[in-house]
Coordinates of C-alpha atoms and ligand atoms in Angstrom, one line a residue:
Chain A
X16 CA -9.8 7.2 11.4
X17 CA -10.0 10.8 9.3
X18 CA -11.3 11.1 5.9
X19 CA -8.2 11.4 3.5
X20 CA -8.4 14.0 0.7
X21 CA -6.8 16.5 -1.7
X22 CA -4.6 17.7 1.3
X23 CA -3.5 14.3 2.2
X24 CA -2.4 13.5 -1.6
X25 CA -1.1 17.2 -1.7
X26 CA 1.1 16.4 1.5
X27 CA 2.7 13.3 0.5
X28 CA 3.2 14.6 -3.4
X29 CA 5.3 17.4 -1.6
X30 CA 7.4 14.4 0.3
X31 CA 7.7 12.3 -3.0
X32 CA 9.0 15.7 -4.6
X33 CA 11.5 16.0 -1.7
X34 CA 12.6 12.6 -2.6
X35 CA 13.5 12.9 -6.3
X36 CA 16.2 14.1 -7.9
X37 CA 14.6 16.1 -10.7
X38 CA 13.2 18.6 -8.1
X39 CA 16.3 19.4 -7.2
X40 CA 17.7 19.7 -10.8
X41 CA 14.8 22.4 -11.3
X42 CA 15.7 24.2 -7.7
X43 CA 19.3 24.0 -8.8
X44 CA 19.5 25.6 -12.1
X45 CA 16.6 28.2 -10.6
X46 CA 19.3 29.3 -7.7
X47 CA 22.4 28.6 -10.2
X48 CA 21.6 31.0 -13.3
X49 CA 20.9 34.0 -11.1
X50 CA 24.4 33.5 -9.2
X51 CA 26.1 33.0 -12.3
X52 CA 24.3 36.1 -13.4
X53 CA 25.8 38.1 -10.6
X54 CA 29.1 36.5 -11.0
X55 CA 29.3 37.6 -14.6
X56 CA 28.6 41.1 -13.7
X57 CA 30.8 41.4 -10.7
X58 CA 33.9 40.3 -12.8
X59 CA 32.9 42.6 -16.0
X60 CA 31.0 45.0 -15.0
X61 CA 28.5 46.5 -17.5
X62 CA 24.8 44.5 -17.8
X63 CA 23.0 43.5 -21.4
X64 CA 22.0 46.8 -22.6
X65 CA 19.7 45.3 -25.1
X66 CA 16.8 44.5 -22.5
X67 CA 15.0 46.9 -19.9
X68 CA 17.2 47.8 -17.0
X69 CA 20.3 45.5 -18.0
X70 CA 22.1 48.5 -18.1
X71 CA 21.5 49.6 -14.7
X72 CA 23.2 46.2 -13.6
X73 CA 26.0 48.0 -12.2
X74 CA 24.0 50.7 -10.0
X75 CA 21.9 48.7 -8.3
X76 CA 21.4 45.3 -7.4
X77 CA 17.3 45.6 -7.5
X78 CA 17.1 45.1 -11.1
X79 CA 19.4 41.7 -11.2
X80 CA 16.0 39.7 -10.5
X81 CA 14.4 41.7 -13.1
X82 CA 16.7 41.1 -15.6
X83 CA 16.9 37.3 -14.9
X84 CA 13.1 37.1 -15.2
X85 CA 12.9 39.0 -18.7
X86 CA 15.7 36.2 -19.8
X87 CA 13.8 33.6 -18.2
X88 CA 10.7 33.8 -20.0
X89 CA 12.1 32.7 -22.8
X90 CA 12.6 29.2 -21.9
X91 CA 14.6 29.0 -18.6
X92 CA 11.4 29.5 -16.4
X93 CA 9.2 27.4 -18.5
X94 CA 11.6 24.5 -18.3
X95 CA 11.8 24.7 -14.5
X96 CA 8.1 24.6 -14.4
X97 CA 7.4 22.1 -16.6
X98 CA 10.2 19.7 -15.4
X99 CA 8.3 19.0 -12.3
X100 CA 4.4 19.6 -13.6
X101 CA 5.2 17.4 -16.7
X102 CA 6.1 14.7 -14.4
X103 CA 4.0 14.8 -11.6
X104 CA 1.2 12.1 -13.4
X105 CA 3.6 10.6 -15.8
X106 CA 5.8 9.1 -13.1
X107 CA 3.0 7.3 -11.6
X108 CA 2.8 5.6 -15.1
X109 CA 6.4 5.6 -15.1
X110 CA 6.1 3.5 -11.6
X111 CA 3.1 1.7 -12.0
X112 CA 1.8 3.1 -8.9
X113 CA -1.6 4.6 -9.9
X114 CA -2.8 1.2 -9.3
X115 CA -1.4 1.3 -5.4
X116 CA -2.6 4.8 -4.8
X117 CA -5.9 4.6 -6.6
X118 CA -7.1 1.6 -4.8
X119 CA -7.1 3.4 -1.3
X120 CA -9.6 5.7 -0.1
X121 CA -8.7 8.6 -2.3
X122 CA -10.8 9.4 -5.6
X123 CA -9.3 9.9 -8.7
X124 CA -10.0 13.3 -8.7
X125 CA -8.8 14.1 -5.2
X126 CA -5.5 12.4 -6.6
X127 CA -5.2 14.7 -9.5
X128 CA -6.2 18.0 -7.5
X129 CA -3.3 16.8 -4.9
X130 CA -1.0 16.8 -7.7
X131 CA -2.1 19.8 -9.3
X132 CA -1.0 22.1 -6.1
X133 CA 2.0 20.5 -5.2
X134 CA 3.1 21.1 -9.3
X135 CA 2.0 24.7 -8.4
X136 CA 3.9 25.3 -5.1
X137 CA 6.5 23.6 -6.7
X138 CA 6.6 26.1 -9.7
X139 CA 6.0 29.1 -7.1
X140 CA 8.7 27.8 -4.9
X141 CA 11.0 28.2 -7.8
X142 CA 10.2 31.6 -9.1
X143 CA 10.2 32.9 -5.7
X144 CA 13.5 31.2 -4.8
X145 CA 15.4 32.1 -8.2
X146 CA 13.9 35.7 -7.2
X147 CA 15.3 35.6 -3.7
X148 CA 18.8 34.4 -4.6
X149 CA 18.7 37.1 -7.7
X150 CA 18.0 39.6 -5.4
X151 CA 20.4 38.9 -2.6
X152 CA 23.2 38.3 -5.0
X153 CA 22.8 41.5 -6.8
X154 CA 22.7 43.2 -4.0
X155 CA 25.9 41.8 -2.5
X156 CA 27.3 42.9 -6.1
X157 CA 26.0 46.4 -7.1
X158 CA 24.3 47.3 -3.7
X159 CA 21.1 48.3 -2.1
X160 CA 20.5 51.5 -4.6
X161 CA 17.6 53.7 -5.7
X162 CA 15.9 51.6 -8.9
X163 CA 14.7 53.4 -12.1
X164 CA 11.6 52.9 -13.4
X165 CA 10.4 52.3 -17.2
X166 CA 9.2 56.1 -17.0
X167 CA 12.3 57.4 -15.9
X168 CA 11.4 58.3 -12.7
X169 CA 13.4 56.8 -9.7
X170 CA 12.4 54.8 -6.4
X171 CA 14.1 54.4 -3.3
X172 CA 15.3 51.0 -2.8
X173 CA 12.4 49.9 -0.2
X174 CA 10.2 50.5 -2.4
X175 CA 12.2 49.2 -5.4
X176 CA 12.3 45.8 -3.2
X177 CA 8.5 45.8 -3.0
X178 CA 8.3 46.4 -6.8
X179 CA 10.3 43.4 -7.4
X180 CA 8.2 41.4 -4.9
X181 CA 5.1 42.4 -7.0
X182 CA 6.9 41.6 -10.1
X183 CA 7.3 38.4 -9.3
X184 CA 3.9 37.7 -8.1
X185 CA 2.9 38.8 -11.7
X186 CA 5.4 36.5 -13.0
X187 CA 3.8 33.6 -11.7
X188 CA 0.6 34.2 -13.4
X189 CA 2.1 32.7 -16.7
X190 CA 4.2 30.3 -15.1
X191 CA 1.5 28.4 -13.6
X192 CA -0.4 28.3 -16.9
X193 CA 2.6 26.4 -18.3
X194 CA 2.7 24.4 -15.4
X195 CA -0.9 23.7 -16.0
X196 CA -0.2 22.4 -19.8
X197 CA 2.6 20.6 -18.3
X198 CA 0.3 18.7 -16.2
X199 CA -2.0 18.2 -19.4
X200 CA 0.9 16.8 -21.3
X201 CA 2.0 14.5 -18.1
X202 CA -1.7 13.5 -18.0
X203 CA -2.3 12.4 -21.8
X204 CA 1.2 11.6 -23.0
X205 CA 1.6 9.3 -19.7
X206 CA 5.5 9.8 -20.4
X207 CA 7.9 12.7 -18.6
X208 CA 9.9 13.0 -21.1
X209 CA 7.4 13.7 -24.0
X210 CA 5.7 16.5 -21.0
X211 CA 8.5 18.2 -20.8
X212 CA 9.6 18.7 -23.8
X213 CA 6.2 19.1 -25.4
X214 CA 5.5 21.9 -22.9
X215 CA 9.0 24.1 -23.8
X216 CA 7.8 23.4 -27.5
X217 CA 4.8 24.5 -26.7
X218 CA 6.1 27.5 -25.3
X219 CA 8.4 28.5 -27.8
X220 CA 6.3 27.9 -30.9
X221 CA 4.0 30.5 -29.3
X222 CA 6.7 33.1 -29.8
X223 CA 7.1 32.1 -33.4
X224 CA 3.4 32.4 -34.0
X225 CA 3.6 36.5 -34.5
X226 CA 6.1 36.0 -36.9
X227 CA 3.6 34.9 -39.4
X228 CA 2.2 37.8 -41.2
X229 CA -1.4 38.6 -40.1
X230 CA -1.0 36.8 -37.1
X231 CA 1.0 39.7 -34.8
X232 CA -2.6 40.8 -33.7
X233 CA -2.5 37.7 -31.3
X234 CA 0.5 39.0 -29.5
X235 CA -1.3 40.4 -26.4
X236 CA -3.2 37.2 -25.8
X237 CA 0.0 34.7 -26.6
X238 CA 1.1 33.1 -23.3
X239 CA 4.6 34.3 -23.9
X240 CA 3.7 37.7 -23.7
X241 CA 2.3 37.5 -20.3
X242 CA 5.8 36.6 -18.9
X243 CA 6.5 40.5 -19.8
X244 CA 3.5 41.8 -17.9
X245 CA 4.9 42.7 -14.7
X246 CA 7.1 45.7 -16.3
X247 CA 3.5 47.2 -15.9
X248 CA 4.5 47.9 -12.1
X249 CA 7.7 49.4 -13.2
X250 CA 5.9 52.2 -14.5
X251 CA 4.7 55.7 -12.5
X252 CA 2.0 55.4 -12.4
X253 CA 1.8 51.6 -12.4
X254 CA -0.1 50.4 -15.6
X255 CA -2.6 47.8 -14.7
X256 CA -3.7 46.8 -18.1
X257 CA -1.0 44.1 -19.0
X258 CA -1.5 42.7 -15.3
X259 CA -5.2 42.2 -16.1
X260 CA -4.8 40.9 -19.0
X261 CA -2.1 38.4 -18.0
X262 CA -4.3 37.2 -15.6
X263 CA -7.4 36.3 -17.6
X264 CA -5.0 35.1 -20.5
X265 CA -3.0 32.7 -18.5
X266 CA -6.5 31.5 -16.5
X267 CA -7.6 31.0 -20.3
X268 CA -4.5 28.7 -20.8
X269 CA -4.9 27.0 -17.4
X270 CA -8.3 26.1 -16.9
X271 CA -9.1 24.4 -20.0
X272 CA -5.8 22.6 -19.5
X273 CA -6.4 21.6 -16.0
X274 CA -10.3 20.2 -17.2
X275 CA -9.0 18.7 -19.9
X276 CA -6.4 16.8 -18.1
X277 CA -8.8 16.3 -15.4
X278 CA -11.4 14.7 -17.4
X279 CA -8.5 11.9 -19.1
X280 CA -7.4 11.3 -15.7
X281 CA -11.2 10.8 -14.2
X282 CA -12.1 8.4 -17.7
X283 CA -8.6 6.6 -18.2
X284 CA -8.2 3.0 -17.7
X285 CA -5.3 2.0 -15.4
X286 CA -3.7 -1.1 -17.2
X287 CA 0.0 -1.7 -17.6
X288 CA 2.6 -1.5 -14.7
Chain B
X25 CA -25.2 -4.4 3.2
X26 CA -23.0 -7.4 4.8
X27 CA -25.9 -9.9 2.9
X28 CA -24.3 -8.9 -0.1
X29 CA -21.4 -11.2 -1.2
X30 CA -18.1 -9.6 -1.4
X31 CA -17.8 -10.4 -5.4
X32 CA -20.4 -10.5 -7.8
X33 CA -19.6 -10.1 -11.3
X34 CA -22.6 -10.3 -13.9
X35 CA -21.9 -10.2 -17.4
X36 CA -18.6 -8.5 -17.2
X37 CA -16.8 -8.0 -20.1
X38 CA -13.7 -5.9 -21.5
X39 CA -12.7 -5.1 -24.9
X40 CA -9.5 -4.2 -26.3
X41 CA -10.1 -3.6 -30.1
X42 CA -10.6 -6.7 -31.4
X43 CA -9.7 -8.7 -28.3
X44 CA -12.1 -9.7 -26.0
X45 CA -10.0 -10.2 -22.6
X46 CA -12.9 -10.8 -20.4
X47 CA -16.0 -12.2 -22.1
X48 CA -19.3 -12.1 -20.3
X49 CA -18.0 -13.4 -17.4
X50 CA -20.8 -14.2 -14.2
X51 CA -19.9 -15.4 -11.1
X52 CA -20.3 -14.8 -7.0
X53 CA -17.4 -15.0 -4.5
X54 CA -18.9 -15.8 -1.0
X55 CA -18.0 -14.6 2.1
X56 CA -15.6 -16.9 3.5
X57 CA -14.3 -18.2 0.1
X58 CA -11.2 -18.7 -0.9
X59 CA -11.9 -18.6 -4.5
X60 CA -9.3 -19.4 -7.2
X61 CA -9.4 -17.7 -10.3
X62 CA -7.5 -20.0 -12.7
X63 CA -6.4 -19.8 -16.1
X64 CA -3.5 -19.6 -18.5
X65 CA -1.8 -16.8 -19.9
X66 CA -3.9 -14.2 -21.6
X67 CA -7.3 -15.1 -19.8
X68 CA -8.5 -12.3 -18.5
X69 CA -7.6 -12.7 -14.8
X70 CA -5.7 -9.6 -14.7
X71 CA -7.8 -7.4 -16.4
X72 CA -11.1 -8.9 -14.1
X73 CA -9.4 -8.1 -11.0
X74 CA -8.7 -4.4 -12.7
X75 CA -12.5 -4.2 -12.9
X76 CA -13.2 -5.5 -9.7
X77 CA -10.5 -2.6 -8.2
X78 CA -12.2 0.1 -10.2
X79 CA -8.9 0.6 -12.2
X80 CA -10.6 0.0 -15.5
X81 CA -14.1 0.5 -16.6
X82 CA -16.0 -2.6 -18.1
X83 CA -17.1 -2.5 -21.7
X84 CA -20.5 -4.0 -20.4
X85 CA -21.9 -6.1 -17.5
X86 CA -20.3 -5.0 -14.0
X87 CA -18.0 -5.9 -11.1
X88 CA -19.5 -5.3 -7.5
X89 CA -18.1 -6.0 -4.2
X90 CA -19.7 -5.9 -1.1
X91 CA -23.0 -4.7 -3.6
X92 CA -21.1 -1.5 -3.9
X93 CA -19.8 -0.6 -7.9
X94 CA -15.8 0.6 -7.5
X95 CA -16.6 2.5 -10.9
X96 CA -18.2 5.0 -9.1
X97 CA -16.4 5.5 -6.1
X98 CA -13.5 4.6 -4.2
X99 CA -15.9 4.0 -1.0
X100 CA -17.0 1.0 -2.6
X101 CA -13.2 -0.4 -1.7
X102 CA -13.6 0.4 1.8
X103 CA -13.4 -3.4 2.8
X104 CA -11.2 -4.3 -0.2
X105 CA -7.5 -4.5 -0.6
X106 CA -5.2 -6.2 -3.1
X107 CA -3.4 -5.8 -6.0
X108 CA -3.0 -6.6 -9.8
X109 CA 0.3 -8.3 -11.4
X110 CA 3.0 -7.3 -9.5
X111 CA 2.5 -4.6 -6.8
X112 CA 4.4 -1.3 -7.9
X113 CA 5.7 1.3 -5.4
X114 CA 7.7 4.5 -5.6
X115 CA 11.2 3.2 -5.7
X116 CA 12.7 7.1 -4.4
X117 CA 11.0 5.9 -1.3
X118 CA 11.9 3.5 1.4
X119 CA 9.4 0.1 2.4
X120 CA 8.2 1.9 5.4
X121 CA 7.6 5.4 3.9
X122 CA 5.5 3.3 0.9
X123 CA 3.2 2.0 3.4
X124 CA 2.7 5.0 5.3
X125 CA 1.9 6.9 2.1
X126 CA -0.6 4.3 1.1
X127 CA -1.9 4.2 4.9
X128 CA -2.3 8.1 4.6
X129 CA -4.3 7.8 1.4
X130 CA -6.7 5.1 3.7
X131 CA -7.2 8.0 6.3
X132 CA -4.9 6.3 8.8
X133 CA -1.4 6.7 10.6
X134 CA -1.0 3.6 12.4
X135 CA 2.7 2.9 12.7
X136 CA 2.0 -0.1 14.8
X137 CA -0.1 -1.5 12.3
X138 CA 2.5 -1.0 9.6
X139 CA 5.1 -2.5 11.6
X140 CA 2.8 -5.4 12.4
X141 CA 2.1 -6.0 8.8
X142 CA 6.2 -5.7 7.7
X143 CA 6.7 -8.1 10.2
X144 CA 4.4 -10.7 8.7
X145 CA 5.7 -10.7 5.4
X146 CA 9.3 -10.5 7.0
X147 CA 10.6 -7.2 5.5
X148 CA 11.0 -5.3 8.9
X149 CA 14.9 -5.6 8.4
X150 CA 15.0 -3.7 4.8
X151 CA 11.9 -1.6 5.8
X152 CA 14.3 1.3 5.4
X153 CA 15.7 0.5 2.4
X154 CA 14.9 2.4 -0.8
X155 CA 12.0 0.1 -2.8
X156 CA 14.3 0.8 -6.1
X157 CA 16.8 -1.7 -4.6
X158 CA 14.2 -4.8 -3.6
X159 CA 13.9 -7.8 -5.4
X160 CA 11.0 -8.9 -6.8
X161 CA 9.9 -11.3 -4.1
X162 CA 10.6 -8.1 -1.7
X163 CA 8.1 -6.4 -3.5
X164 CA 5.7 -8.8 -3.8
X165 CA 5.8 -9.2 0.0
X166 CA 5.5 -5.4 0.5
X167 CA 2.3 -5.5 -1.5
X168 CA 0.8 -8.0 0.6
X169 CA 1.8 -5.6 3.8
X170 CA 0.0 -2.9 1.9
X171 CA -2.7 -4.8 1.3
X172 CA -3.0 -6.0 5.1
X173 CA -2.7 -2.6 6.5
X174 CA -5.7 -1.6 5.0
X175 CA -7.5 -4.8 7.2
X176 CA -9.8 -5.7 4.5
X177 CA -12.5 -8.5 4.5
X178 CA -11.7 -8.9 1.0
X179 CA -8.3 -9.2 -0.3
X180 CA -7.8 -9.9 -3.9
X181 CA -4.8 -11.3 -5.2
X182 CA -2.9 -11.6 -8.6
X183 CA -0.7 -14.4 -8.7
X184 CA 0.8 -13.5 -5.3
X185 CA 3.0 -16.7 -5.2
X186 CA 4.7 -15.0 -8.4
X187 CA 8.3 -14.4 -7.7
X188 CA 8.4 -15.7 -4.5
X189 CA 11.0 -18.6 -3.3
X190 CA 9.8 -21.8 -2.3
X191 CA 9.8 -20.8 1.1
X192 CA 8.3 -17.5 0.5
X193 CA 5.7 -19.3 -1.3
X194 CA 4.8 -22.0 1.8
X195 CA 4.7 -18.4 4.0
X196 CA 2.5 -16.9 1.3
X197 CA -0.1 -20.0 1.5
X198 CA 0.3 -20.2 5.3
X199 CA -0.7 -16.7 5.4
X200 CA -3.8 -16.8 3.2
X201 CA -4.6 -19.8 5.0
X202 CA -4.7 -17.9 8.8
X203 CA -6.1 -15.0 7.0
X204 CA -9.3 -17.4 5.6
X205 CA -9.3 -19.1 8.8
X206 CA -9.5 -15.8 10.2
X207 CA -12.7 -14.7 8.4
X208 CA -11.0 -12.6 5.8
X209 CA -12.6 -13.5 2.1
X210 CA -10.1 -14.2 -0.7
X211 CA -10.2 -14.3 -4.2
X212 CA -6.7 -15.3 -5.8
X213 CA -6.3 -15.5 -9.4
X214 CA -3.4 -18.6 -10.3
X215 CA -1.8 -20.2 -13.2
X216 CA -1.1 -23.1 -10.9
X217 CA -3.8 -25.8 -10.1
X218 CA -2.0 -27.0 -7.7
X219 CA -1.5 -24.0 -5.6
X220 CA -5.4 -23.4 -6.0
X221 CA -6.1 -27.2 -4.8
X222 CA -4.2 -26.3 -2.3
X223 CA -5.7 -22.9 -1.0
X224 CA -9.2 -23.1 -2.4
X225 CA -12.7 -24.0 -1.4
X226 CA -14.0 -22.8 -4.8
X227 CA -12.6 -21.9 -8.4
X228 CA -13.6 -20.7 -11.8
X229 CA -11.4 -21.9 -14.6
X230 CA -11.4 -19.3 -17.3
X231 CA -10.1 -19.5 -20.8
X232 CA -9.6 -16.7 -23.6
X233 CA -11.8 -14.4 -21.2
X234 CA -14.9 -17.1 -20.6
X235 CA -15.5 -19.2 -17.9
X236 CA -15.6 -23.0 -18.5
X237 CA -15.9 -24.1 -15.3
X238 CA -17.4 -22.5 -12.2
X239 CA -17.8 -24.4 -8.7
X240 CA -16.5 -26.3 -5.8
X241 CA -13.2 -28.0 -5.9
X242 CA -14.5 -30.9 -4.5
X243 CA -16.8 -31.5 -7.5
X244 CA -14.1 -30.6 -9.9
X245 CA -11.9 -33.4 -8.1
X246 CA -14.9 -35.8 -8.1
X247 CA -15.7 -35.1 -11.9
X248 CA -11.9 -35.2 -12.7
X249 CA -10.5 -37.7 -10.6
X250 CA -12.6 -40.9 -10.8
X251 CA -10.8 -42.2 -14.0
X252 CA -9.2 -45.6 -13.3
X253 CA -6.5 -47.1 -14.7
X254 CA -6.2 -51.1 -16.0
X255 CA -4.1 -53.5 -16.7
X256 CA -4.9 -57.4 -17.1
X257 CA -3.3 -60.8 -18.4
X258 CA -5.9 -60.4 -21.1
X259 CA -7.3 -56.7 -22.0
X260 CA -9.2 -58.2 -24.9
X261 CA -11.6 -60.0 -23.0
X262 CA -11.6 -57.0 -20.3
X263 CA -12.8 -54.6 -23.2
X264 CA -15.7 -57.0 -23.4
X265 CA -16.6 -57.0 -19.8
X266 CA -16.1 -53.1 -19.8
X267 CA -18.2 -52.7 -22.6
X268 CA -22.1 -51.6 -21.5
X269 CA -21.4 -52.2 -17.8
X270 CA -23.6 -50.6 -15.5
X271 CA -21.5 -47.4 -14.1
X272 CA -18.7 -47.5 -16.5
X273 CA -18.2 -45.5 -19.1
X274 CA -15.7 -43.9 -21.8
X275 CA -13.8 -46.6 -22.4
X276 CA -10.5 -45.9 -24.1
X277 CA -7.4 -47.6 -25.2
X278 CA -4.5 -46.4 -26.8
X279 CA -2.1 -49.1 -28.4
X280 CA -0.4 -51.3 -25.2
X281 CA -1.1 -48.5 -23.0
X282 CA -3.4 -49.6 -20.1
X283 CA -7.0 -49.0 -20.3
X284 CA -8.8 -46.1 -18.9
X285 CA -12.4 -45.7 -18.1
X286 CA -14.4 -43.6 -15.6
X287 CA -16.3 -45.0 -12.8
X288 CA -19.3 -43.7 -11.1
X289 CA -18.7 -44.7 -8.0
X290 CA -16.6 -47.6 -5.9
X291 CA -19.3 -50.1 -6.0
X292 CA -18.9 -50.2 -9.9
X293 CA -15.3 -50.5 -9.6
X294 CA -16.2 -53.5 -6.9
X295 CA -18.4 -55.1 -9.3
X296 CA -16.1 -54.7 -12.2
X297 CA -13.2 -56.5 -10.9
X298 CA -15.3 -59.5 -9.7
X299 CA -16.6 -59.7 -13.5
X300 CA -13.0 -59.4 -14.3
X301 CA -11.6 -62.3 -11.9
X302 CA -14.8 -64.9 -13.3
X303 CA -14.1 -63.9 -17.3
X304 CA -10.6 -65.1 -16.7
X305 CA -8.7 -61.3 -17.4
X306 CA -7.0 -60.9 -14.2
X307 CA -6.1 -57.6 -12.7
X308 CA -2.6 -56.4 -12.9
X309 CA -3.3 -53.0 -11.7
X310 CA -6.2 -51.0 -11.2
X311 CA -6.1 -47.4 -10.1
X312 CA -7.3 -44.2 -9.9
X313 CA -5.6 -42.0 -12.5
X314 CA -3.1 -39.8 -11.4
X315 CA -3.0 -36.1 -12.2
X316 CA -6.4 -36.3 -14.2
X317 CA -7.4 -33.2 -12.4
X318 CA -4.7 -31.4 -14.4
X319 CA -5.7 -33.3 -17.4
X320 CA -8.9 -31.8 -17.1
X321 CA -7.2 -28.3 -16.5
X322 CA -5.5 -28.4 -19.6
X323 CA -8.3 -29.9 -21.2
X324 CA -10.7 -27.1 -20.7
X325 CA -8.0 -24.3 -21.0
X326 CA -6.4 -25.6 -24.2
X327 CA -8.9 -27.7 -26.0
X328 CA -9.4 -26.6 -29.8
X329 CA -13.0 -26.7 -29.2
X330 CA -15.3 -23.3 -28.4
X331 CA -15.1 -23.1 -24.2
X332 CA -19.1 -23.9 -24.4
X333 CA -18.7 -27.3 -25.8
X334 CA -15.7 -28.1 -23.3
X335 CA -17.8 -27.0 -20.6
X336 CA -20.8 -29.2 -21.7
X337 CA -18.5 -31.9 -21.4
X338 CA -17.6 -31.3 -17.9
X339 CA -21.2 -31.3 -17.0
X340 CA -21.7 -34.5 -18.3
X341 CA -18.5 -35.8 -16.5
X342 CA -19.8 -34.2 -13.4
X343 CA -23.4 -36.3 -13.8
X344 CA -22.0 -39.2 -14.4
X345 CA -20.0 -39.3 -11.3
X346 CA -22.7 -37.6 -9.3
X347 CA -20.3 -35.3 -7.7
X348 CA -19.9 -34.8 -4.4
X349 CA -23.7 -34.0 -3.0
Ligands
ATP413 N1 -4.3 -2.7 -21.6 C1 -4.3 -3.9 -22.7 N2 -4.5 -3.2 -23.8 C2 -5.1 -4.4 -25.1 N3 -4.9 -5.9 -24.8 C3 -5.1 -5.7 -23.7 C4 -4.7 -4.9 -22.4 N4 -4.6 -5.7 -21.0 C5 -5.1 -6.4 -21.6 N5 -5.0 -7.3 -22.8 C6 -5.5 -8.0 -23.6 O1 -6.4 -8.7 -22.8 C7 -6.0 -10.5 -22.7 C8 -6.3 -10.7 -21.1 O2 -5.0 -10.2 -20.2 P1 -5.0 -10.3 -19.1 O3 -3.7 -9.7 -18.5 O4 -6.5 -10.2 -18.0 O5 -4.4 -12.1 -18.7 P2 -4.0 -12.9 -17.6 O6 -5.0 -13.8 -17.6 O7 -3.5 -11.8 -16.3 O8 -2.9 -13.4 -17.8 P3 -1.6 -13.7 -17.2 O9 -1.5 -14.8 -16.8 O10 -0.4 -13.9 -18.5 O11 -1.0 -12.5 -16.3 C9 -4.8 -10.4 -23.2 O12 -4.9 -11.0 -24.4 C10 -4.1 -9.4 -23.2 O13 -3.4 -8.8 -24.6
MG414 MG1 -2.1 -11.5 -15.2

């Protein structure tokens, strides 16, 4: 008999995710959107010129994941993250299963952290999967060719691939912050639809804040802005400032969310169900 | 720590807004007891059990299991298993996987133990099916299996027979009796006096969150069971004979219905029968009134008066009849 803990919960949370339709809904969308984009480009050359890299989609497949990240940041990737993170606690309320797991030998905090790890793992997996699919589909459509940077220089395809991978990594920072916020709503609302919609509204409303006169100074500190921070990598030399800001701003959203969620989860009455 | 009783509730209280779901409940369940927690809907049975399992925080007082406070850590529940209300599982996982999950959360991975538990609750052939497709009774059985794989010393069951078919209820009772014989302490809540009577040696009767009776079931039976029904050829005479007789009390007569009274012991009844014959009121029927335990239960749990007055009345009855000790 080994002592069960956060990792035990984590393993079983992953197993539960594998058994649920919603997981595949999110992952399926994460795959389908870049594939659809690649097909559209293949059928009708000429990309979306209004976004960075959009005009290069016919030249190199390596910009496909970058364009997908740009378009996905408004609501698509936040939705994918929220789909599972917003459900992971509320699901237990919905099924009345909290009493089942909280009367075994794992502490509430271990259950919570196991869930946080599982939600993060899913979000990371979904983004990396989506990025990989976009890269592969892009290379198939437009080839493995040199990549133009935002500074106007051109880098080799190999270097470009490394930059894509690094960009996906930086993109995960705000994604995990969104996951954390969804976890908070999931814990507080105890209802997964409310948590998913709430997270999406939060993510959209943040982007509107800057419209209010006088609040545009907040722009650098909004979570939505951090979704674009990876672009710093695609400059020569790399601009680290937005990336460092993305790290701490994302943490500033994520950590309080998780702390409040944990507090609520530890103190709540498990009644009903 | 084995000297600590399996369950000790001290002044346990849970308030939901204006409603006091559990009101200053104190009781002890001793090792080896099959303890019945009996009360009507909304009496606070489930709420009490939730506090014993650390699922909700008491407003005041505390619940200890084997001397440990489940509010502090799940370690307190090391020797405890059970469920409140209907046991719940993940509908998208099969029965076996659900059991493996809870077993893993116990720090175990004992497939043989799980197979054995599934066998005990007769679910082995459905263990591969998703729990979402289980009937209510099957979930109830799965809940029992989930509790058993923990090998508890104390089993807490909230209306375990709910939703089971008659055969399932019989099996459930047989199982509880067997577990008890093997040394497990059991605390179960119920609406049904008959169920508690069959299984339990001790009982607490709760009403609106308060305990109105706690003690040996035999005592309660004694308190309730010595109500006697009497029909004679001349009830007017019989009433005069009954009046002020030693060992006879609470004589009542409603219209043409048989006279009812309480007798302190059987000797008093014997004396009475002779006196009645001497008086010329011939006995047509002299028998212990059936269903009086049930009546007493309803009286305790439904009466309009406050619970304490009812409890006091019960004490008086118990004093009168002497009880089993
Ligand atoms: N989460 C809650 N919020 C508000 N009130 C509650 C809650 N849980 C229980 N109550 C109230 O507490 C009282 C006791 O409820 P409880 O479920 O403990 O009764 P019970 O004895 O288990 O009843 P039953 O036999 O119907 O299962 C009821 O009046 C109920 O409405
Ligand atoms: Mg109940």
